[in-house]
Short mmCIF file of C-alpha atoms in Angstrom, two decimals:
data_model
loop_
_atom_site.label_atom_id
_atom_site.label_comp_id
_atom_site.label_asym_id
_atom_site.label_seq_id
_atom_site.Cartn_x
_atom_site.Cartn_y
_atom_site.Cartn_z
CA MET P 27 -38.80 11.08 41.81
CA GLN P 28 -40.82 8.89 44.44
CA ARG P 29 -39.44 8.50 47.93
CA ASN P 30 -40.81 5.64 49.69
CA THR P 31 -42.33 6.48 52.69
CA ILE P 32 -44.45 3.50 53.61
CA MET P 33 -42.42 1.52 55.97
CA ALA P 34 -40.62 3.12 58.80
CA LEU P 35 -37.03 1.43 58.68
CA LYS P 36 -35.19 1.70 61.81
CA LEU P 37 -31.61 1.21 61.30
CA HIS P 38 -29.52 0.89 64.67
CA GLY P 39 -25.76 2.01 64.57
CA PRO P 40 -23.43 4.61 64.41
CA ALA P 41 -23.03 6.73 61.21
CA MET P 42 -19.49 6.59 61.21
CA SER P 43 -19.20 2.58 61.25
CA THR P 44 -18.27 1.09 58.29
CA SER P 45 -20.87 -1.53 58.43
CA THR P 46 -23.56 0.63 59.50
CA SER P 47 -22.52 3.16 56.41
CA LEU P 48 -22.75 0.46 53.98
CA VAL P 49 -26.43 0.33 54.72
CA ILE P 50 -27.12 3.84 54.75
CA THR P 51 -25.51 4.29 51.41
CA CYS P 52 -27.73 1.42 50.46
CA LEU P 53 -30.63 3.00 51.29
CA HIS P 54 -30.10 6.17 50.03
CA GLU P 55 -29.42 4.98 46.58
CA LYS P 56 -32.81 3.07 46.82
CA GLU P 57 -34.42 6.28 47.86
CA VAL P 58 -35.70 4.65 51.01
CA ASP P 59 -36.23 6.96 54.22
CA PHE P 60 -35.39 5.19 57.45
CA GLU P 61 -34.68 6.70 61.20
CA LEU P 62 -31.03 6.01 62.22
CA VAL P 63 -30.97 4.95 65.86
CA PRO P 64 -27.31 5.74 67.46
CA VAL P 65 -25.45 3.20 69.29
CA ASP P 66 -22.83 4.16 71.49
CA LEU P 67 -19.81 1.54 70.73
CA PHE P 68 -17.62 3.37 73.10
CA ALA P 69 -19.82 3.02 75.69
CA GLY P 70 -20.25 -0.93 74.96
CA GLU P 71 -24.03 -0.84 74.23
CA HIS P 72 -23.83 -3.01 71.51
CA LYS P 73 -23.02 -5.84 74.18
CA GLN P 74 -25.61 -5.11 76.30
CA PRO P 75 -28.69 -6.97 76.55
CA HIS P 76 -31.46 -4.96 75.02
CA PHE P 77 -29.00 -4.97 71.95
CA LEU P 78 -27.98 -8.78 72.04
CA ALA P 79 -31.77 -9.34 71.81
CA LYS P 80 -31.43 -7.94 68.24
CA ASN P 81 -28.06 -8.92 67.09
CA PRO P 82 -26.72 -12.04 69.23
CA PHE P 83 -23.32 -11.37 67.92
CA GLY P 84 -23.60 -7.94 69.38
CA GLN P 85 -22.49 -6.02 66.24
CA VAL P 86 -23.92 -2.76 63.93
CA PRO P 87 -25.78 -2.57 62.02
CA VAL P 88 -29.33 -3.63 63.06
CA LEU P 89 -32.10 -3.12 60.79
CA GLU P 90 -35.86 -3.21 62.43
CA ASP P 91 -38.49 -3.57 59.27
CA GLY P 92 -41.82 -4.03 61.20
CA ASP P 93 -41.54 -6.74 63.33
CA LEU P 94 -38.39 -8.45 60.75
CA THR P 95 -35.02 -7.75 62.61
CA LEU P 96 -31.83 -8.52 60.06
CA PHE P 97 -28.37 -8.16 61.11
CA GLU P 98 -25.16 -8.55 59.04
CA SER P 99 -24.61 -5.29 56.90
CA ARG P 100 -24.31 -7.53 53.52
CA ALA P 101 -27.70 -9.11 54.41
CA ILE P 102 -29.45 -6.02 55.19
CA SER P 103 -28.18 -4.19 52.28
CA THR P 104 -29.31 -6.74 49.88
CA TYR P 105 -32.64 -6.91 51.28
CA VAL P 106 -32.89 -3.46 50.82
CA ALA P 107 -32.02 -3.54 47.44
CA GLU P 108 -34.64 -6.59 46.68
CA LYS P 109 -37.18 -5.07 48.89
CA PHE P 110 -37.18 -1.51 47.13
CA LYS P 111 -36.44 -2.90 43.48
CA GLU P 112 -38.92 -0.39 42.30
CA THR P 113 -37.56 2.61 43.30
CA GLY P 114 -34.14 4.60 43.17
CA TYR P 115 -30.90 2.71 41.64
CA ASP P 116 -30.94 -0.84 40.33
CA LEU P 117 -28.23 -2.20 42.53
CA THR P 118 -28.87 -6.01 42.26
CA ARG P 119 -29.87 -6.45 38.35
CA GLN P 120 -32.32 -8.96 38.99
CA GLN P 121 -34.19 -8.75 35.73
CA ASN P 122 -30.85 -10.07 33.95
CA LEU P 123 -29.86 -13.26 35.30
CA GLN P 124 -26.42 -12.76 34.15
CA GLU P 125 -25.95 -9.56 35.06
CA ALA P 126 -26.84 -10.35 38.65
CA ALA P 127 -25.01 -13.58 38.95
CA LEU P 128 -21.78 -11.28 38.37
CA VAL P 129 -23.35 -8.72 40.90
CA LYS P 130 -22.81 -11.67 43.53
CA VAL P 131 -19.51 -13.13 42.38
CA TRP P 132 -18.05 -9.66 43.44
CA MET P 133 -19.90 -9.15 46.27
CA GLU P 134 -18.28 -12.19 47.70
CA VAL P 135 -14.83 -10.89 46.51
CA GLU P 136 -15.30 -8.06 48.56
CA SER P 137 -16.67 -10.16 51.43
CA GLN P 138 -13.62 -12.51 51.02
CA GLN P 139 -11.21 -11.04 49.31
CA PHE P 140 -10.82 -7.44 49.78
CA CYS P 141 -12.48 -6.85 53.23
CA PRO P 142 -10.34 -9.18 54.99
CA ALA P 143 -6.92 -7.32 53.85
CA ILE P 144 -8.30 -3.83 54.13
CA ALA P 145 -10.18 -4.19 57.81
CA PRO P 146 -6.71 -4.71 59.68
CA ILE P 147 -5.22 -1.57 58.33
CA VAL P 148 -8.27 0.72 58.67
CA TYR P 149 -8.37 -0.83 62.10
CA GLN P 150 -4.36 -0.13 62.77
CA PHE P 151 -4.90 3.53 61.62
CA TYR P 152 -8.29 4.51 63.32
CA VAL P 153 -9.36 2.34 66.49
CA ASP P 154 -5.59 1.24 67.82
CA PRO P 155 -5.17 5.07 68.64
CA LEU P 156 -8.43 5.63 70.39
CA LYS P 157 -6.98 2.93 72.81
CA GLY P 158 -3.92 4.77 73.27
CA VAL P 159 -2.01 2.15 71.08
CA SER P 160 0.21 3.31 68.20
CA PRO P 161 -0.55 1.59 64.91
CA ASP P 162 1.46 -1.90 64.48
CA GLN P 163 3.24 -0.93 60.94
CA ALA P 164 4.18 -4.56 60.38
CA MET P 165 0.36 -5.65 60.23
CA ILE P 166 -0.19 -2.52 58.26
CA ASP P 167 2.58 -3.52 55.66
CA VAL P 168 1.34 -7.66 55.61
CA ASN P 169 -2.17 -6.34 54.70
CA LEU P 170 -0.97 -3.65 52.24
CA GLU P 171 0.73 -6.23 50.53
CA LYS P 172 -2.13 -8.43 50.31
CA LEU P 173 -4.31 -5.47 49.51
CA GLY P 174 -1.96 -4.69 46.84
CA LYS P 175 -2.44 -8.15 45.24
CA VAL P 176 -6.42 -8.16 45.37
CA LEU P 177 -6.04 -4.45 43.80
CA ASP P 178 -3.99 -6.07 41.34
CA ILE P 179 -6.98 -8.23 39.68
CA TYR P 180 -9.02 -5.37 40.32
CA GLU P 181 -6.94 -3.13 38.14
CA ALA P 182 -6.81 -5.85 35.47
CA ARG P 183 -10.63 -6.46 36.00
CA LEU P 184 -11.31 -2.57 35.89
CA SER P 185 -9.45 -2.29 32.84
CA SER P 186 -12.22 -4.05 30.73
CA THR P 187 -15.56 -3.04 32.60
CA LYS P 188 -16.14 0.30 33.99
CA TYR P 189 -17.04 -1.52 37.21
CA LEU P 190 -16.84 -4.49 39.05
CA ALA P 191 -19.70 -6.73 37.87
CA GLY P 192 -19.79 -5.08 34.46
CA ASP P 193 -20.46 -1.78 32.95
CA PHE P 194 -23.14 -0.83 35.43
CA TYR P 195 -22.72 0.20 39.15
CA SER P 196 -24.17 -2.16 41.27
CA LEU P 197 -24.38 -3.19 45.00
CA ALA P 198 -20.78 -5.20 44.54
CA ASP P 199 -18.78 -1.39 43.90
CA LEU P 200 -20.91 -0.21 46.66
CA HIS P 201 -20.06 -2.60 49.42
CA HIS P 202 -16.24 -1.16 48.88
CA ILE P 203 -16.92 2.21 49.94
CA PRO P 204 -17.20 2.56 53.96
CA TYR P 205 -13.47 1.04 54.28
CA THR P 206 -12.00 2.79 51.31
CA HIS P 207 -13.33 5.75 52.51
CA TYR P 208 -11.51 5.58 55.51
CA LEU P 209 -8.18 4.19 53.79
CA MET P 210 -8.27 7.04 51.33
CA LYS P 211 -7.42 9.60 54.52
CA THR P 212 -4.28 7.36 55.38
CA PRO P 213 -1.10 7.30 53.74
CA ALA P 214 -2.07 3.61 53.20
CA ALA P 215 -4.32 5.53 50.08
CA SER P 216 -1.28 4.90 47.40
CA VAL P 217 -2.72 1.37 47.13
CA ILE P 218 -5.51 3.05 45.44
CA ASN P 219 -3.65 5.79 43.88
CA GLU P 220 -0.97 3.90 42.43
CA ARG P 221 -3.54 1.90 40.19
CA PRO P 222 -4.95 4.05 37.50
CA HIS P 223 -8.39 2.09 36.79
CA VAL P 224 -8.81 1.50 40.50
CA LYS P 225 -8.32 4.99 41.28
CA ALA P 226 -10.73 6.16 38.43
CA TRP P 227 -13.40 3.82 39.69
CA TRP P 228 -12.92 4.74 43.30
CA GLU P 229 -13.32 8.56 42.24
CA ASP P 230 -16.53 7.36 40.49
CA ILE P 231 -18.18 5.67 42.96
CA SER P 232 -17.24 7.97 45.86
CA SER P 233 -18.76 11.03 43.89
CA ARG P 234 -22.07 9.71 43.52
CA PRO P 235 -24.58 11.89 45.81
CA ALA P 236 -25.20 8.89 47.72
CA SER P 237 -21.90 8.41 48.56
CA LYS P 238 -21.26 11.61 49.40
CA LYS P 239 -24.25 12.33 51.73
CA THR P 240 -23.20 8.73 53.59
CA ALA P 241 -19.67 10.39 53.85
CA GLU P 242 -20.94 13.20 55.56
CA GLY P 243 -21.55 10.92 58.63
CA MET P 244 -18.21 9.32 58.86
CA THR P 245 -16.14 11.20 60.67
CA PHE P 246 -13.73 9.35 63.19
CA GLY P 247 -12.46 12.49 65.22
CA GLU P 248 -13.25 12.58 68.30
CA LYS P 249 -14.94 10.03 71.22
CA MET Y 28 -12.61 -32.83 48.37
CA SER Y 29 -12.31 -29.18 48.38
CA THR Y 30 -15.00 -27.71 50.84
CA SER Y 31 -16.12 -24.82 48.37
CA THR Y 32 -16.25 -27.29 45.48
CA SER Y 33 -18.42 -29.42 47.89
CA LEU Y 34 -20.51 -26.73 48.81
CA VAL Y 35 -21.47 -26.13 44.92
CA ILE Y 36 -21.96 -29.82 44.56
CA ILE Y 37 -24.43 -30.23 47.45
CA CYS Y 38 -26.15 -27.49 46.12
CA LEU Y 39 -26.21 -28.73 42.75
CA HIS Y 40 -27.73 -32.15 43.87
CA GLU Y 41 -30.19 -30.23 46.39
CA LYS Y 42 -31.58 -28.32 43.06
CA GLU Y 43 -31.73 -31.74 41.06
CA VAL Y 44 -29.43 -30.13 38.66
CA ASP Y 45 -27.17 -32.01 36.11
CA PHE Y 46 -23.58 -30.75 36.06
CA GLU Y 47 -20.18 -32.29 34.76
CA LEU Y 48 -17.11 -32.05 37.37
CA VAL Y 49 -14.02 -31.28 35.50
CA PRO Y 50 -11.54 -32.23 37.97
CA VAL Y 51 -8.65 -29.55 39.07
CA ASP Y 52 -5.02 -31.01 40.54
CA LEU Y 53 -4.44 -28.40 43.34
CA PHE Y 54 -1.31 -30.29 44.75
CA ALA Y 55 0.08 -29.73 41.12
CA GLY Y 56 -0.95 -26.22 41.38
CA GLU Y 57 -3.17 -26.00 38.54
CA GLN Y 58 -5.36 -23.12 39.99
CA LYS Y 59 -2.52 -20.73 39.54
CA GLN Y 60 -1.99 -21.39 36.04
CA PRO Y 61 -2.90 -19.16 33.22
CA HIS Y 62 -5.73 -21.21 31.80
CA PHE Y 63 -7.49 -21.33 35.45
CA LEU Y 64 -6.64 -17.70 36.04
CA ALA Y 65 -8.36 -16.99 32.72
CA LYS Y 66 -11.61 -18.57 34.67
CA ASN Y 67 -11.00 -17.07 38.26
CA PRO Y 68 -8.14 -14.61 38.49
CA PHE Y 69 -7.99 -15.23 42.32
CA GLY Y 70 -7.02 -18.40 41.05
CA GLN Y 71 -9.53 -20.44 43.65
CA VAL Y 72 -11.65 -23.57 43.09
CA PRO Y 73 -14.46 -23.36 42.25
CA VAL Y 74 -15.31 -22.33 39.11
CA LEU Y 75 -18.80 -22.68 37.30
CA GLU Y 76 -19.40 -22.18 33.81
CA ASP Y 77 -22.94 -21.97 32.34
CA GLY Y 78 -22.47 -21.52 28.54
CA ASP Y 79 -20.63 -17.83 28.34
CA LEU Y 80 -21.19 -17.12 31.76
CA THR Y 81 -18.00 -18.08 34.08
CA LEU Y 82 -18.79 -17.47 38.13
CA PHE Y 83 -16.22 -18.09 41.01
CA GLU Y 84 -16.65 -17.70 44.98
CA SER Y 85 -18.42 -20.60 46.12
CA ARG Y 86 -21.25 -18.90 47.75
CA ALA Y 87 -21.91 -16.45 44.59
CA ILE Y 88 -22.41 -20.00 42.77
CA SER Y 89 -24.56 -21.59 45.25
CA ALA Y 90 -27.19 -18.53 45.52
CA TYR Y 91 -27.10 -18.05 41.72
CA ILE Y 92 -27.66 -21.99 41.33
CA ALA Y 93 -30.22 -21.81 43.64
CA GLU Y 94 -32.31 -18.68 42.33
CA LYS Y 95 -31.86 -20.07 38.64
CA PHE Y 96 -33.16 -23.37 39.29
CA LYS Y 97 -35.89 -22.22 41.89
CA GLU Y 98 -38.73 -24.50 39.91
CA THR Y 99 -36.67 -27.66 40.98
CA GLY Y 100 -35.62 -29.65 43.34
CA TYR Y 101 -35.71 -28.18 47.01
CA ASP Y 102 -36.53 -24.53 47.97
CA LEU Y 103 -33.06 -23.20 49.23
CA LEU Y 104 -33.93 -19.64 49.28
CA ARG Y 105 -37.40 -19.32 50.45
CA HIS Y 106 -37.94 -16.81 47.39
CA GLN Y 107 -41.74 -16.49 47.52
CA ASN Y 108 -41.86 -15.19 51.47
CA LEU Y 109 -39.44 -11.89 51.65
CA GLN Y 110 -38.93 -12.14 55.40
CA GLU Y 111 -37.73 -15.88 54.94
CA ALA Y 112 -35.44 -14.82 52.24
CA ALA Y 113 -33.92 -12.02 54.27
CA LEU Y 114 -33.19 -14.39 57.33
CA VAL Y 115 -31.76 -16.79 54.88
CA LYS Y 116 -29.65 -14.16 53.79
CA VAL Y 117 -28.80 -13.26 57.28
CA TRP Y 118 -27.62 -16.62 58.41
CA MET Y 119 -25.55 -17.07 55.13
CA GLU Y 120 -23.77 -14.03 56.27
CA VAL Y 121 -23.08 -15.41 59.66
CA GLU Y 122 -21.68 -18.31 58.21
CA SER Y 123 -19.53 -16.42 56.08
CA GLN Y 124 -18.09 -13.65 58.59
CA GLN Y 125 -18.71 -15.96 61.90
CA PHE Y 126 -18.47 -19.18 61.47
CA HIS Y 127 -16.21 -19.77 58.46
CA PRO Y 128 -13.25 -17.79 60.17
CA ALA Y 129 -13.00 -19.68 62.96
CA ILE Y 130 -13.45 -23.25 61.48
CA ALA Y 131 -11.38 -22.75 58.51
CA PRO Y 132 -8.07 -22.42 60.70
CA ILE Y 133 -8.68 -25.53 62.48
CA VAL Y 134 -9.74 -27.60 59.83
CA TYR Y 135 -6.62 -26.44 57.80
CA GLN Y 136 -4.54 -27.45 60.98
CA PHE Y 137 -5.84 -30.88 60.71
CA TYR Y 138 -5.60 -31.58 57.28
CA VAL Y 139 -3.55 -29.51 54.93
CA VAL Y 140 -0.56 -28.92 57.42
CA PRO Y 141 0.26 -32.58 57.85
CA LEU Y 142 0.18 -32.79 54.24
CA LYS Y 143 3.44 -30.63 53.96
CA GLY Y 144 4.88 -32.69 56.87
CA VAL Y 145 4.29 -30.28 59.24
CA SER Y 146 2.49 -31.17 62.80
CA PRO Y 147 -0.66 -29.22 63.48
CA ASP Y 148 -0.50 -25.99 65.55
CA GLN Y 149 -2.01 -26.65 69.01
CA ALA Y 150 -2.16 -23.13 69.61
CA ILE Y 151 -4.16 -21.99 66.46
CA ILE Y 152 -6.31 -24.72 66.93
CA ASP Y 153 -7.17 -24.23 70.78
CA ASP Y 154 -7.24 -19.99 69.69
CA ASN Y 155 -9.67 -20.69 67.12
CA LEU Y 156 -11.70 -23.62 69.15
CA GLU Y 157 -12.25 -20.84 71.38
CA LYS Y 158 -13.63 -18.42 69.07
CA LEU Y 159 -16.13 -21.22 67.28
CA GLY Y 160 -17.30 -22.32 70.77
CA LYS Y 161 -18.85 -18.40 71.24
CA VAL Y 162 -20.21 -18.39 67.65
CA LEU Y 163 -21.73 -21.84 68.25
CA ASP Y 164 -23.35 -20.83 71.95
CA ILE Y 165 -25.16 -18.36 69.91
CA TYR Y 166 -26.05 -20.92 67.70
CA GLU Y 167 -27.14 -23.23 70.41
CA ALA Y 168 -29.68 -20.73 71.56
CA ARG Y 169 -30.93 -20.06 68.11
CA LEU Y 170 -31.41 -23.41 67.54
CA SER Y 171 -33.19 -23.70 70.74
CA SER Y 172 -36.25 -21.43 69.22
CA THR Y 173 -36.34 -22.70 65.44
CA LYS Y 174 -35.46 -26.17 63.91
CA TYR Y 175 -33.05 -24.78 61.67
CA LEU Y 176 -31.03 -21.50 61.31
CA ALA Y 177 -33.37 -19.11 59.35
CA GLY Y 178 -36.50 -20.52 60.86
CA ASP Y 179 -38.10 -23.97 60.80
CA PHE Y 180 -37.13 -25.02 57.33
CA TYR Y 181 -33.83 -25.94 55.87
CA SER Y 182 -32.15 -23.54 53.73
CA LEU Y 183 -28.90 -22.55 52.01
CA ALA Y 184 -27.71 -21.18 55.53
CA ASP Y 185 -27.73 -24.69 57.05
CA LEU Y 186 -26.42 -25.99 53.49
CA HIS Y 187 -23.06 -23.70 53.55
CA HIS Y 188 -22.04 -24.99 57.04
CA LEU Y 189 -21.75 -28.55 55.63
CA PRO Y 190 -18.33 -28.87 54.12
CA TYR Y 191 -16.20 -27.69 56.64
CA THR Y 192 -18.15 -29.35 59.53
CA CYS Y 193 -17.92 -32.66 57.88
CA TYR Y 194 -14.43 -32.33 58.01
CA LEU Y 195 -14.28 -30.96 61.73
CA MET Y 196 -16.57 -33.93 62.71
CA LYS Y 197 -13.54 -36.42 62.03
CA THR Y 198 -11.42 -34.71 64.19
CA THR Y 199 -10.99 -34.34 68.31
CA ALA Y 200 -12.47 -30.52 67.85
CA ALA Y 201 -16.03 -32.46 66.95
CA SER Y 202 -16.59 -32.00 71.06
CA VAL Y 203 -17.35 -28.11 69.98
CA ILE Y 204 -20.27 -29.25 67.84
CA ASN Y 205 -21.47 -32.47 70.28
CA GLU Y 206 -21.04 -30.70 73.68
CA ARG Y 207 -24.11 -28.45 72.27
CA PRO Y 208 -27.49 -30.42 71.98
CA HIS Y 209 -29.32 -28.30 70.02
CA VAL Y 210 -26.25 -27.56 67.48
CA LYS Y 211 -25.46 -31.71 67.45
CA ALA Y 212 -29.04 -32.45 66.80
CA TRP Y 213 -29.11 -29.69 63.97
CA TRP Y 214 -25.96 -31.19 62.77
CA GLU Y 215 -27.01 -34.67 62.64
CA ASP Y 216 -30.16 -33.71 60.64
CA ILE Y 217 -28.66 -31.58 57.99
CA SER Y 218 -26.12 -34.07 57.63
CA SER Y 219 -28.19 -36.88 57.09
CA ARG Y 220 -30.29 -35.33 54.15
CA PRO Y 221 -29.53 -37.71 51.30
CA VAL Y 222 -27.46 -34.77 49.36
CA SER Y 223 -25.78 -34.68 52.14
CA LYS Y 224 -24.36 -37.96 52.53
CA LYS Y 225 -24.10 -38.38 48.71
CA ALA Y 226 -21.85 -35.25 48.91
CA ALA Y 227 -19.96 -36.42 51.76
CA GLU Y 228 -18.71 -39.52 50.30
CA GLY Y 229 -16.72 -37.44 47.64
CA MET Y 230 -15.31 -35.47 50.67
CA THR Y 231 -12.09 -37.61 51.23
CA PHE Y 232 -8.75 -36.10 52.01
CA GLY Y 233 -6.49 -39.05 51.92
CA GLU Y 234 -3.95 -39.59 49.08
CA LYS Y 235 -2.62 -36.92 46.85
CA CYS Y 236 -4.98 -37.34 43.81
CA THR Y 237 -6.73 -35.80 41.02
CA LEU Y 238 -10.46 -35.99 41.22
CA LYS Y 239 -12.08 -38.32 39.57
CA ILE Y 240 -14.51 -36.80 36.57
CA LYS Y 241 -18.34 -38.07 37.45
CA ALA Y 242 -21.17 -37.58 35.10
CA LEU Y 243 -23.68 -37.34 37.64
CA LEU Y 244 -27.37 -38.50 36.46
CA LEU Y 245 -30.71 -37.11 38.21
#
């Protein structure tokens, strides 16, 4: 298989960040070479002027493709999937208008329904302890309940299709990987494991070579 | 009058696409009834039916319409230019991830909470106005160098801001827009487009009533 080495993409962000991992997974699926430029979040590098000049919202990741600078991980992944549609895996199904529409729908579901419930849980388990604060169990419980309701809908959906947008893996499934990867290492993993179709779907999408390769960089161990 | 439904309506008008608007009675909880959940299991409006394709999530619907009907009406996605199209995506995500979480609770407090006989929670309003102010400071800087968010061209990224801001501008919180000259000028521009004005006519939160069916003509 050909790797696309024409464009020297630069991705700014730490490998363990969920949003940076999302883009890395996409780049691997599309077989696109890139340079990962680390950003030291703990030192506040993302709030420094040189970084704010790239993303005024002061968040990782940032993608530089020649003189084009992009931020917001979901915008970057979609750009990568569309620009490099000739190589690697077909993540956005652009040749089929109906399939492409369903990919968009389930990408928005991740963004509007799934992420707001799972992000606070992962934050409590991983980020608060770094600040010397104990996880807030009430916040975990409230969001686990919300996430459970969302995953009940996923369970029903995945009983009729193999993946979220249809019987094909797509960017919609991929967008769920980073946060779920971290969730699965906590007691909250039960919310996935209790739902057989969701569990099978998770095992499938997390065992793809691109997913496993990205997971190697996703450790939240020490500072 | 729903913000998410209005978003799609504005997009359909910009693309000059005919459609039938089928009312959904939110006050009667119609969106949680089985016949509606069969269309959108998340129980939210709007839903678009295009033949045997059923779509939900307003931002996915608008992007679908803008792409499917790229040959008619206004070019909302800049699909001929990869760089411009990428910047439209970036600022659509900014609306979704930065702007919307700050403005939605404010509009909710001013408009929805009173319908339940409760006074708006000023602490929630103030807290979110502060967040929204910080986001709009970045918009102010951006709009000092480009006419619209993705560049010097109106796009779906700007359009996605219309519904919530339309409601915000009718409240005392409008100052957060009016205090920032480039943001204010941008707002006046995008809200005065003929399509935007037409949609604003349907955005009244007055009484408890069902929406009227409108068969819109080209």
